[in-house]
mmCIF file with all atom_site columns, C-alpha atoms in Angstrom:
data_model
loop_
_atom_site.group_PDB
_atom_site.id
_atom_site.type_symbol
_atom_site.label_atom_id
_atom_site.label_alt_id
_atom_site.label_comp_id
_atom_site.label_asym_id
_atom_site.label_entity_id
_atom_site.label_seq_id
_atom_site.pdbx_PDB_ins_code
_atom_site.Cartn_x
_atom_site.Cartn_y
_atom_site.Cartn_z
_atom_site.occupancy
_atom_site.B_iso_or_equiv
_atom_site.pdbx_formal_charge
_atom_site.auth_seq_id
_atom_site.auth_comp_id
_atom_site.auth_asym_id
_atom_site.auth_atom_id
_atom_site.pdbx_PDB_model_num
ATOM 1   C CA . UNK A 1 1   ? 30.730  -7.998  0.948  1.00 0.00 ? 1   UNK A CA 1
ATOM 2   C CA . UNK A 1 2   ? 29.547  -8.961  4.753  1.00 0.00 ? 2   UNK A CA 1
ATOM 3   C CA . UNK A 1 3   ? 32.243  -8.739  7.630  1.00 0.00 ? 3   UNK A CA 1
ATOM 4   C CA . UNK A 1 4   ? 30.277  -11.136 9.772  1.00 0.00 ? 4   UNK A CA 1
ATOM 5   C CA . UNK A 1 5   ? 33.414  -13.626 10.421 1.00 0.00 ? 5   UNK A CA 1
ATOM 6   C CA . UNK A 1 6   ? 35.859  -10.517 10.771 1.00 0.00 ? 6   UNK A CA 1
ATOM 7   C CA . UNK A 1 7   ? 33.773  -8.815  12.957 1.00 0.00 ? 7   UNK A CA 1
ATOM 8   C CA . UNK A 1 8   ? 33.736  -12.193 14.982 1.00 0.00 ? 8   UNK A CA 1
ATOM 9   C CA . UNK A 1 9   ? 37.255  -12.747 15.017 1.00 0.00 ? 9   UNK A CA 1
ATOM 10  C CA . UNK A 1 10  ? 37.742  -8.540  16.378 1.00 0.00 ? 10  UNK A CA 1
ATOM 11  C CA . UNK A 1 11  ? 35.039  -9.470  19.266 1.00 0.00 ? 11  UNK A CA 1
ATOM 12  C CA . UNK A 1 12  ? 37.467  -12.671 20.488 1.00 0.00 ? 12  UNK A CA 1
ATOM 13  C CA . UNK A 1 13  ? 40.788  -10.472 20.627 1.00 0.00 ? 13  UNK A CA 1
ATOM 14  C CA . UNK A 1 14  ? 42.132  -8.856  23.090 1.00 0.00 ? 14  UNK A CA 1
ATOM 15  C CA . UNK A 1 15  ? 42.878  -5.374  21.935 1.00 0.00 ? 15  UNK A CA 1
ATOM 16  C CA . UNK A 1 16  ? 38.576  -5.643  21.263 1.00 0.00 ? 16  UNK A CA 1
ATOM 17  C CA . UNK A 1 17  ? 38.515  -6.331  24.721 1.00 0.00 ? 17  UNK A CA 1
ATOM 18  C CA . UNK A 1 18  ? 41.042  -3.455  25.853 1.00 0.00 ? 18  UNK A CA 1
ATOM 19  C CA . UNK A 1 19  ? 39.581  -0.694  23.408 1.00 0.00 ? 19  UNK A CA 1
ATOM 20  C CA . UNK A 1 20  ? 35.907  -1.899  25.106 1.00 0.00 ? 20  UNK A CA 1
ATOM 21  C CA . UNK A 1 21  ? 37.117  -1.160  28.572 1.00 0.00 ? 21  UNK A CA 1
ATOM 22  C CA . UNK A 1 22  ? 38.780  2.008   27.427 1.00 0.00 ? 22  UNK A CA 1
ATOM 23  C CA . UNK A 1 23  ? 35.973  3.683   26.091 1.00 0.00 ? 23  UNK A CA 1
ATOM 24  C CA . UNK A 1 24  ? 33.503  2.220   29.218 1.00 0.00 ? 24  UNK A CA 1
ATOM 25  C CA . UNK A 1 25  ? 35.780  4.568   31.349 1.00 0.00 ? 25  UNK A CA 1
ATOM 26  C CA . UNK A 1 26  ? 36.797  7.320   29.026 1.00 0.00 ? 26  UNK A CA 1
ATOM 27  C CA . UNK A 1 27  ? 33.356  7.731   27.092 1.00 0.00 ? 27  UNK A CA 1
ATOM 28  C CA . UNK A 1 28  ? 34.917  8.602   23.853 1.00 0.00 ? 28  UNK A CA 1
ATOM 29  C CA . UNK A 1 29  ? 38.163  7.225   21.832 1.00 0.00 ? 29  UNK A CA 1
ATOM 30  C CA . UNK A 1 30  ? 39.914  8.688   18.899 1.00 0.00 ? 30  UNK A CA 1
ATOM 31  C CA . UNK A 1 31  ? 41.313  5.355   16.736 1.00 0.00 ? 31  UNK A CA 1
ATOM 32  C CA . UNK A 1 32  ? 44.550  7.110   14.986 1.00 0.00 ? 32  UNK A CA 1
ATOM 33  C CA . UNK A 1 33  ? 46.618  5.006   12.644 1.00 0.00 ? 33  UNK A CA 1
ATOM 34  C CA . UNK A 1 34  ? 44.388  2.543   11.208 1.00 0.00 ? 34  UNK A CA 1
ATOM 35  C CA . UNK A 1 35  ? 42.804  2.671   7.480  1.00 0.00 ? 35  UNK A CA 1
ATOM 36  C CA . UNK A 1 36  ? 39.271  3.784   6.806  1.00 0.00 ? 36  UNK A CA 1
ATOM 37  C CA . UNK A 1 37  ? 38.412  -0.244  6.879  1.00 0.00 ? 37  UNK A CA 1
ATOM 38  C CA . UNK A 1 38  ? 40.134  -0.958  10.434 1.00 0.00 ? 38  UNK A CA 1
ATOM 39  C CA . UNK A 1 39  ? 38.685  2.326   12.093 1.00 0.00 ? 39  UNK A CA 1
ATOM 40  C CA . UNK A 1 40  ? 34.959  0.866   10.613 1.00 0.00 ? 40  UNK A CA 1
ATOM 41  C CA . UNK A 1 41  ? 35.355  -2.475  11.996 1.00 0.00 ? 41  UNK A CA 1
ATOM 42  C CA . UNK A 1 42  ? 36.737  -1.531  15.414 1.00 0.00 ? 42  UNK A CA 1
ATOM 43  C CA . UNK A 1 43  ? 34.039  1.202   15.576 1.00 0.00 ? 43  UNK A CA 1
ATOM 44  C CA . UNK A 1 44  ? 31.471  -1.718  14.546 1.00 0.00 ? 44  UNK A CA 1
ATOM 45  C CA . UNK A 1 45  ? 32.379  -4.298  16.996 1.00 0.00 ? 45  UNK A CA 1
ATOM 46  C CA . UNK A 1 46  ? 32.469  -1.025  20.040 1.00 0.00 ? 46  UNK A CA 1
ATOM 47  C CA . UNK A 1 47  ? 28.759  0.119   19.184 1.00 0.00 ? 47  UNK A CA 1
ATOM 48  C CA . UNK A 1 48  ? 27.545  -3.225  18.635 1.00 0.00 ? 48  UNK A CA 1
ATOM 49  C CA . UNK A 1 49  ? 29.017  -4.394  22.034 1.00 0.00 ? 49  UNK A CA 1
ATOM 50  C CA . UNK A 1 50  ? 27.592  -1.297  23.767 1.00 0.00 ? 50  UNK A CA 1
ATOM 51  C CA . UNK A 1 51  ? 24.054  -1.408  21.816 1.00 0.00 ? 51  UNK A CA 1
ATOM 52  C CA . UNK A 1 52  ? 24.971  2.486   20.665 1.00 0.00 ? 52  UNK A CA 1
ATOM 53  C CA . UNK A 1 53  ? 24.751  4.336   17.679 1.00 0.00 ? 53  UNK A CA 1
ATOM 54  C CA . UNK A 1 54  ? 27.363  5.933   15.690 1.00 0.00 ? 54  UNK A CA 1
ATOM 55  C CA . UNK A 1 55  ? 28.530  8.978   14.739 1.00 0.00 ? 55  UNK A CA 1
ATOM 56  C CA . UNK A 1 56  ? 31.427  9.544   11.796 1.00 0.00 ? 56  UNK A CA 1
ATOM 57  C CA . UNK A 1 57  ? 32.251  13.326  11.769 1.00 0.00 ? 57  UNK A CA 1
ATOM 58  C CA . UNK A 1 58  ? 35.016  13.999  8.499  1.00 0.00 ? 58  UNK A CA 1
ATOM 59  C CA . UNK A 1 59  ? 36.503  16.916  6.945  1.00 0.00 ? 59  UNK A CA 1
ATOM 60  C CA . UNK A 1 60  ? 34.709  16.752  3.700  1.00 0.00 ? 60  UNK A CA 1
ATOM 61  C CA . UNK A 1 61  ? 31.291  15.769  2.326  1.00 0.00 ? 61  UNK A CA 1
ATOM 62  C CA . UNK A 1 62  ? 33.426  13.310  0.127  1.00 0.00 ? 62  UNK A CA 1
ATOM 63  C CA . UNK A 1 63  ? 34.952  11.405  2.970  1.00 0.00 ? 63  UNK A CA 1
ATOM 64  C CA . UNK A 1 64  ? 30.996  11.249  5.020  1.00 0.00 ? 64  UNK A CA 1
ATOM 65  C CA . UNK A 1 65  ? 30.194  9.776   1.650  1.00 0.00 ? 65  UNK A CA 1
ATOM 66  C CA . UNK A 1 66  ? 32.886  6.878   1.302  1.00 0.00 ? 66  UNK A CA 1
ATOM 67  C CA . UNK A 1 67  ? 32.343  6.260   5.315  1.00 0.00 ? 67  UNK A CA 1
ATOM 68  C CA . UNK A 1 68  ? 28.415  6.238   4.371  1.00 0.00 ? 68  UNK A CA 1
ATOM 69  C CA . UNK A 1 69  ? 29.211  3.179   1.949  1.00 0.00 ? 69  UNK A CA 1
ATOM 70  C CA . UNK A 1 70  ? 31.931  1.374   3.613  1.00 0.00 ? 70  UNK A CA 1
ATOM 71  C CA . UNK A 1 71  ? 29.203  1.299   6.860  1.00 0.00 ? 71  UNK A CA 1
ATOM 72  C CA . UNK A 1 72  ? 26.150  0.086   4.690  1.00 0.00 ? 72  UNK A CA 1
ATOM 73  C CA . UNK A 1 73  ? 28.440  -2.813  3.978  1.00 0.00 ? 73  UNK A CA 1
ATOM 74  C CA . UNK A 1 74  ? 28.545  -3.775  7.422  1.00 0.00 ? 74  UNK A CA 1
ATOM 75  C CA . UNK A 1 75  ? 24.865  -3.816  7.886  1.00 0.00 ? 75  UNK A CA 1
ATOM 76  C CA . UNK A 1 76  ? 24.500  -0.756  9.347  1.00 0.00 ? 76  UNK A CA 1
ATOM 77  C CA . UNK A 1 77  ? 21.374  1.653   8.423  1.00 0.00 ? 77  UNK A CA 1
ATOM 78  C CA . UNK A 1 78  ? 23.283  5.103   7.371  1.00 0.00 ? 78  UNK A CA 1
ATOM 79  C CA . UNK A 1 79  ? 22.574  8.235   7.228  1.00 0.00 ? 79  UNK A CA 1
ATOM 80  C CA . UNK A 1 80  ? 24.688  11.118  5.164  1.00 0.00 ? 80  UNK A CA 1
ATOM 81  C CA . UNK A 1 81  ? 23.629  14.334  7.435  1.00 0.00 ? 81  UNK A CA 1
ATOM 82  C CA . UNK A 1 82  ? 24.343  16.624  5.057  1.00 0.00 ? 82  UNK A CA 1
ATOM 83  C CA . UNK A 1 83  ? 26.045  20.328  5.239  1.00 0.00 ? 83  UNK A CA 1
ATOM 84  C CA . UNK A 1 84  ? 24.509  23.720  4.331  1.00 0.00 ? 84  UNK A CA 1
ATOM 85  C CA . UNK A 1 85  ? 27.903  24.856  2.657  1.00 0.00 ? 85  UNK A CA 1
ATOM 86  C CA . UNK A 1 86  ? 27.735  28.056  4.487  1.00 0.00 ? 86  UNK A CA 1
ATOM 87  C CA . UNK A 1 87  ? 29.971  29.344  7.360  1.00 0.00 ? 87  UNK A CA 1
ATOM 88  C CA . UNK A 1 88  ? 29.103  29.258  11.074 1.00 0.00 ? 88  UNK A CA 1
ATOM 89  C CA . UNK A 1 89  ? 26.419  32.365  11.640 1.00 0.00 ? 89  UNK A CA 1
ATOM 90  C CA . UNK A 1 90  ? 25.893  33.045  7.943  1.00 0.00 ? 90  UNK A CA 1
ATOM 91  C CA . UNK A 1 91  ? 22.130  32.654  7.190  1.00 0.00 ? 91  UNK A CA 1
ATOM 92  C CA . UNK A 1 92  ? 21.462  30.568  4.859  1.00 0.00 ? 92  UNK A CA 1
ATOM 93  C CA . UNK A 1 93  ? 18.546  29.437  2.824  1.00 0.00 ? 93  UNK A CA 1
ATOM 94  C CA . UNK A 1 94  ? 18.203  25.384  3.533  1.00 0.00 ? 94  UNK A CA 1
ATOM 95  C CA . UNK A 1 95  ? 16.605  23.702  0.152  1.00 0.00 ? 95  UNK A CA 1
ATOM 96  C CA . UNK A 1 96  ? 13.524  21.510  1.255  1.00 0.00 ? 96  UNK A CA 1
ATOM 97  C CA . UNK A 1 97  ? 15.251  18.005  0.781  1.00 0.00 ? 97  UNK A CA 1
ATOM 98  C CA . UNK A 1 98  ? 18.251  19.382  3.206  1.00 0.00 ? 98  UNK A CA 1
ATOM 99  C CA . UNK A 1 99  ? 16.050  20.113  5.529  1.00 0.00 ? 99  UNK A CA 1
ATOM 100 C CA . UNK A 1 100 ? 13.682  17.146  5.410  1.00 0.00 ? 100 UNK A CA 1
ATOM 101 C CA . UNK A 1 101 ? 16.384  14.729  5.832  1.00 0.00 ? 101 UNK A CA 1
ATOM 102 C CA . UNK A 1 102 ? 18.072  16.679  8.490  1.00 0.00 ? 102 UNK A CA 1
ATOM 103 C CA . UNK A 1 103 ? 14.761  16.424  10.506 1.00 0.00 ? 103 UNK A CA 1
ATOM 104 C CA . UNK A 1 104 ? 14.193  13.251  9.774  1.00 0.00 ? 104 UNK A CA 1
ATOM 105 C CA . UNK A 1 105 ? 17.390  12.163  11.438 1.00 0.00 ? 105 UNK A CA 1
ATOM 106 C CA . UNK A 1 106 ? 16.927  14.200  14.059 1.00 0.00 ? 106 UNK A CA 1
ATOM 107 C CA . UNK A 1 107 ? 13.764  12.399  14.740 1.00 0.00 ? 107 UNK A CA 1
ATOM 108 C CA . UNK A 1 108 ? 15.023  9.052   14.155 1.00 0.00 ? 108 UNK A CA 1
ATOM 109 C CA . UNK A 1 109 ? 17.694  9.542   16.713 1.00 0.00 ? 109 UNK A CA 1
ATOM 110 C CA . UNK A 1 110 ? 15.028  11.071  19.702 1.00 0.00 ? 110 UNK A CA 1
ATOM 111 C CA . UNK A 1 111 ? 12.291  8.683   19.187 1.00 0.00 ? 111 UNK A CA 1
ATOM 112 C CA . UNK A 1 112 ? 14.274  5.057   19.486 1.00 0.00 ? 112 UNK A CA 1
ATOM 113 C CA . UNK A 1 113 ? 18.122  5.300   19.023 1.00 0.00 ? 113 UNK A CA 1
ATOM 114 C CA . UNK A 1 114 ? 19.010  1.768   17.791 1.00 0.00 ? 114 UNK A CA 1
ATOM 115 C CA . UNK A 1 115 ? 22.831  -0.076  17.710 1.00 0.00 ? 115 UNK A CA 1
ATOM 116 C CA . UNK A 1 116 ? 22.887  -0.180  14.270 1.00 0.00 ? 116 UNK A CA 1
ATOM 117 C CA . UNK A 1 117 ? 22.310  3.442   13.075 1.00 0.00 ? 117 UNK A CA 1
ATOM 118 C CA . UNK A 1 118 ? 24.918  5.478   12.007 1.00 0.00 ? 118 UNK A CA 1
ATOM 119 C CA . UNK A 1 119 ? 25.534  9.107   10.429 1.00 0.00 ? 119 UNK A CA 1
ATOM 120 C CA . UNK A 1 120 ? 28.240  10.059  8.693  1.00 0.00 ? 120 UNK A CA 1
ATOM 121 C CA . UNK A 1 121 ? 28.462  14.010  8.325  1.00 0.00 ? 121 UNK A CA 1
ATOM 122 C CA . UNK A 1 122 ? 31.098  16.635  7.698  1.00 0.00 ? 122 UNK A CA 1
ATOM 123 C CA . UNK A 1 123 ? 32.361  19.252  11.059 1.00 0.00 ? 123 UNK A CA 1
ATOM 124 C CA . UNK A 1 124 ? 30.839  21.650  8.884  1.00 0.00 ? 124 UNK A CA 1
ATOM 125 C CA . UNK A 1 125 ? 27.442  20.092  8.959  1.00 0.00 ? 125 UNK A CA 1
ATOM 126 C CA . UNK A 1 126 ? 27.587  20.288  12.957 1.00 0.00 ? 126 UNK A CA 1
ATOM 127 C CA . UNK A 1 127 ? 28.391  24.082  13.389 1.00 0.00 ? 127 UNK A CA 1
ATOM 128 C CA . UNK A 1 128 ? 25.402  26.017  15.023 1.00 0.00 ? 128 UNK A CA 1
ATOM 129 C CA . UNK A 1 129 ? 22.850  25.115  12.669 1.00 0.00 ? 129 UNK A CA 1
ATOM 130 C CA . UNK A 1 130 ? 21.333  22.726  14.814 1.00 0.00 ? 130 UNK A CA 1
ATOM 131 C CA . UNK A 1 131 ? 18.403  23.261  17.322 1.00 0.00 ? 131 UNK A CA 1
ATOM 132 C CA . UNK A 1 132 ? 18.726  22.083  20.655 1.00 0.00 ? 132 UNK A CA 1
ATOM 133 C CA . UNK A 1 133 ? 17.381  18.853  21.924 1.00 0.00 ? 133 UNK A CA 1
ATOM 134 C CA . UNK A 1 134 ? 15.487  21.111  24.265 1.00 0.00 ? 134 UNK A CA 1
ATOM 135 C CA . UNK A 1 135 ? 14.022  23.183  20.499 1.00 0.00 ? 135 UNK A CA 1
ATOM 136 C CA . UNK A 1 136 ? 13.367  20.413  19.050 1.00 0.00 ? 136 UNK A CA 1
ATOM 137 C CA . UNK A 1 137 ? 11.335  18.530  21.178 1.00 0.00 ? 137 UNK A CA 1
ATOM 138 C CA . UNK A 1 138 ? 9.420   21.638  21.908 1.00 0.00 ? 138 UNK A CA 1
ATOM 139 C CA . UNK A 1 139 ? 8.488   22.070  18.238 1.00 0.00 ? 139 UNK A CA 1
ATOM 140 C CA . UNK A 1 140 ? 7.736   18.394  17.687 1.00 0.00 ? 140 UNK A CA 1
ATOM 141 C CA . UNK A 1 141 ? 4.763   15.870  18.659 1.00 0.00 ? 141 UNK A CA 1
ATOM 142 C CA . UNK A 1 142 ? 5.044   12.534  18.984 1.00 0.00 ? 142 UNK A CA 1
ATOM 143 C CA . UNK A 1 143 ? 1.488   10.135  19.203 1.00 0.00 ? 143 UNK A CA 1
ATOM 144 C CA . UNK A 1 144 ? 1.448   6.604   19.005 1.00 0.00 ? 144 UNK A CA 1
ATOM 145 C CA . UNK A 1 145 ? -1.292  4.197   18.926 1.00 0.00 ? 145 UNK A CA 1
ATOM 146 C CA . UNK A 1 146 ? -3.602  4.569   22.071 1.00 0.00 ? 146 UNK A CA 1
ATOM 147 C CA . UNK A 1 147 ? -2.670  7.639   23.100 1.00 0.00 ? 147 UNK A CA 1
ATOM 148 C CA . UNK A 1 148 ? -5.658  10.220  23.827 1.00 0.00 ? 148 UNK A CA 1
ATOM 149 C CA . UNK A 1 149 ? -5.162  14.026  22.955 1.00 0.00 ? 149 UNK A CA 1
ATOM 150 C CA . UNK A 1 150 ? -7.261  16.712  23.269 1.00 0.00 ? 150 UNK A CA 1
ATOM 151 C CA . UNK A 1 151 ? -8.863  17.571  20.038 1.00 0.00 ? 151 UNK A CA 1
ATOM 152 C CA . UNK A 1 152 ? -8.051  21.621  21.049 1.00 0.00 ? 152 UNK A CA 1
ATOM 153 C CA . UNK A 1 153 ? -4.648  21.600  22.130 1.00 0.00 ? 153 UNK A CA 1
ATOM 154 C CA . UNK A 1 154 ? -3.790  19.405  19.263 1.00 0.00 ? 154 UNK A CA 1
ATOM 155 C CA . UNK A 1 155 ? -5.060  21.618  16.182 1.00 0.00 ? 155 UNK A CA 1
ATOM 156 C CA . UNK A 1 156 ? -3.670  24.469  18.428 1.00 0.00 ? 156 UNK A CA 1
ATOM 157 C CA . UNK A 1 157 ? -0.046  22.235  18.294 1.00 0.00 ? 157 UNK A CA 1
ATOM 158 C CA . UNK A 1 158 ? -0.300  21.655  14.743 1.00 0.00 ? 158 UNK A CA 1
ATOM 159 C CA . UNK A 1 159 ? -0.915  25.090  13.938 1.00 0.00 ? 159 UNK A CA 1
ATOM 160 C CA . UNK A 1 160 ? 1.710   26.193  15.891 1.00 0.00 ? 160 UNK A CA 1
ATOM 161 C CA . UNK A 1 161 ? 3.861   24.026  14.348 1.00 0.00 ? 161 UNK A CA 1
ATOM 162 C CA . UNK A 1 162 ? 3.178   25.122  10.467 1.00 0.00 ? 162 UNK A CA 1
ATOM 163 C CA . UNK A 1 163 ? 0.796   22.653  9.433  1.00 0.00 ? 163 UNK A CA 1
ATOM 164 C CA . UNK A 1 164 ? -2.366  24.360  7.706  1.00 0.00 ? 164 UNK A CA 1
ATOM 165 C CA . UNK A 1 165 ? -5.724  22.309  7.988  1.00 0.00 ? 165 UNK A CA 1
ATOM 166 C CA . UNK A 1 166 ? -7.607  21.379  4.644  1.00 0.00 ? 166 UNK A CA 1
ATOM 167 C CA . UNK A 1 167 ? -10.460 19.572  3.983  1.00 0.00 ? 167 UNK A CA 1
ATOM 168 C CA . UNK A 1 168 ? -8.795  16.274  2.266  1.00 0.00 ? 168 UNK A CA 1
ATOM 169 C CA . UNK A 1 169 ? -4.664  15.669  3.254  1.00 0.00 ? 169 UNK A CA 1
ATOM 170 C CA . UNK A 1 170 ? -2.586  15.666  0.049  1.00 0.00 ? 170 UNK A CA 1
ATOM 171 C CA . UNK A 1 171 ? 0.538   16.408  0.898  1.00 0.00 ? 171 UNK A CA 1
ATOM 172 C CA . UNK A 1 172 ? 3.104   17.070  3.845  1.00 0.00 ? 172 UNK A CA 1
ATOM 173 C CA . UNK A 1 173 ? 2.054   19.705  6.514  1.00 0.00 ? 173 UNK A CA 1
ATOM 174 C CA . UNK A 1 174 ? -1.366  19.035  6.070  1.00 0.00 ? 174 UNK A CA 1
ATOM 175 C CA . UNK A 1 175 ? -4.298  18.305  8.742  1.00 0.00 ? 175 UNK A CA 1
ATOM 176 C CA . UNK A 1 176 ? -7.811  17.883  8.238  1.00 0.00 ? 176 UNK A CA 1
ATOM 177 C CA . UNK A 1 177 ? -10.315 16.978  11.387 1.00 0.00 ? 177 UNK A CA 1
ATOM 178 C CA . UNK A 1 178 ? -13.496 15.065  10.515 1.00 0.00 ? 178 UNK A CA 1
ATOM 179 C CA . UNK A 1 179 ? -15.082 14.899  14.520 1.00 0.00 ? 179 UNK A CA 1
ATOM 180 C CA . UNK A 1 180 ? -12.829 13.386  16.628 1.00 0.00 ? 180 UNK A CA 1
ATOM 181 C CA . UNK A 1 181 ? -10.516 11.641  14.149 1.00 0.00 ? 181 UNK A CA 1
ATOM 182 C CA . UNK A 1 182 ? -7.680  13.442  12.785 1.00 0.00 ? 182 UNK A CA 1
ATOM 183 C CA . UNK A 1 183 ? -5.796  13.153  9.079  1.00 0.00 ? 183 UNK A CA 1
ATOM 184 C CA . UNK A 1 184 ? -2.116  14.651  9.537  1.00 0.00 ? 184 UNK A CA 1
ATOM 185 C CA . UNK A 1 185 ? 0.738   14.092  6.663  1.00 0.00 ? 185 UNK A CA 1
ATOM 186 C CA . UNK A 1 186 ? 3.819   14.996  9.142  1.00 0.00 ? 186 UNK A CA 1
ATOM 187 C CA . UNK A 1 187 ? 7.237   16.456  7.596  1.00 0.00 ? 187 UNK A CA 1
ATOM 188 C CA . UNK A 1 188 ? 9.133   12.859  8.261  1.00 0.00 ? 188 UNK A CA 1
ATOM 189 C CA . UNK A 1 189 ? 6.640   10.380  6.849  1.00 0.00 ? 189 UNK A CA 1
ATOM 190 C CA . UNK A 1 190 ? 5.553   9.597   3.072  1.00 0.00 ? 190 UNK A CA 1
ATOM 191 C CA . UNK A 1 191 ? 2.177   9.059   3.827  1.00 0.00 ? 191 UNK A CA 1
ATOM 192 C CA . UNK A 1 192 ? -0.587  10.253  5.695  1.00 0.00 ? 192 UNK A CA 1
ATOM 193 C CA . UNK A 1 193 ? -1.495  9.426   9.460  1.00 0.00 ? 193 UNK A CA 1
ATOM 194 C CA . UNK A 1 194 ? -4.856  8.681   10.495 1.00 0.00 ? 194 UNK A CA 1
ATOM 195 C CA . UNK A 1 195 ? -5.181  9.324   14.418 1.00 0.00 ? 195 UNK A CA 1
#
C-alpha cells in the first residue's frame, strides 16, 4: 500500500503547516493521541519537509518491529537497531550479527544522513551501549575514490583497528597490500574494497 496521495493531502493542511512551524522552533515534538498510522504519516510529511531522518524509539522490540513495517510502506529505508537485552552497565556479550548491524547504522547515519532513513529501536537499545560520535569516528576510516593515504599510517590504522593482513582477502577484517594498492573487506560491506 503507498500513501503518496495521503501524504499529499497532510502537506496542503493546515495543522501540517502548524506542526512544521512548531517543531522549526521547538526542535522536537511528541504527537500524543493519534494511532500508530497518524503518528507515521505526520512524522513522514515533518522529515520529508525538513530533508531529516527519523528516529522511532518504543517500549518493546515488538512495537520497533510493527513501526519498522508500517515505515517501509511509506517508502522509507528502515532500520530495526536492535537491543542487547541486558540492563544499563551489565556487560554483555554482543553476538556478531548485533553488532554488525549496529555498526552499520551507525555508519550509515555519519557518512550521508538522507530524508528517507529511519530506525526504529527500543529505549533499551539506546542505554549506554553506544560509543560516542567522538569514539566512533576515532575508530573508523572513511576513503573514497581519489583520496591519497599514506601506505604507513594506513596499515598502522587498520591494525589498530582489528583488521589482520593476509596474503589474499576472504573475508571481513581482512587487508592484504600488494605495493601501493590495498585489498580491505571492511566490517559494513559484503565485499571486498580495492583502494
Amino acid at each position: 500500500m503507498t500513501f503518496t496521495s495521503v501524504l499529499e493531502n497532510i502537506a496542503r493542511s493546515p495543522i501540517a503547516t502548524k506542526i512544521g512551524e512548531k517543531l522549526t522552533t521547538a526542535k522536537s515534538i511528541s504527537l500524543s493521541g493519534l494511532s500508530r498510522l497518524g503518528k507515521g504519516l505526520i512524522s513522514t510529511h515533518l522529515c520529508h519537509q525538513q530533508a531529516k531522518p527519523l528516529l522511532i524509539i518504543t517500549a518493546t522490540v515488538e512495537e520497533a518491529t510493527r513501526w519498522a513495517l508500517q515505515l517501509q510502506s511509506m517508502s522509507w529505508r528502515v532500520y530495526l537497531y536492535q537491543s542487547l537485552d541486558t540492563f544499563p552497565y551489565e556487560s554483555a556479550q554482543i553476538d556478531l550479527e548485533t553488532a554488525w548491524t549496529r555498526i552499520e547504522i551507525l555508519a550509515e547515519l555519519l557518512a550521508k544522513p538522507q530524508h528517507n532513513l529511519a530506525i526504529a529501536t527500543t529505549i533499551n537499545a539506546l542505554q549506554p551501549h553506544l560509543p560516542s560520535t567522538q569514539v566512533f569516528q576515532k575508530h573508523s576510516i572513511y576513503l573514497n575514490i581519489g583520496d591519497s593515504q599514506s601506505v604507513k599510517l594506513l596499515a598502522e590504522a587498520l591494525a589498530r583497528l582489528g583488521y589482520a593482513e593476509v596474503k589474499e582477502v576472504k573475508e571481513s577484517k581482512q587487508w592484504s597490500r600488494k605495493g601501493f594498492s590495498f585489498e580491505v573487506f571492511p566490517l559494513v560491506q559484503d565485499k571486498k574494497l580495492q583502494r
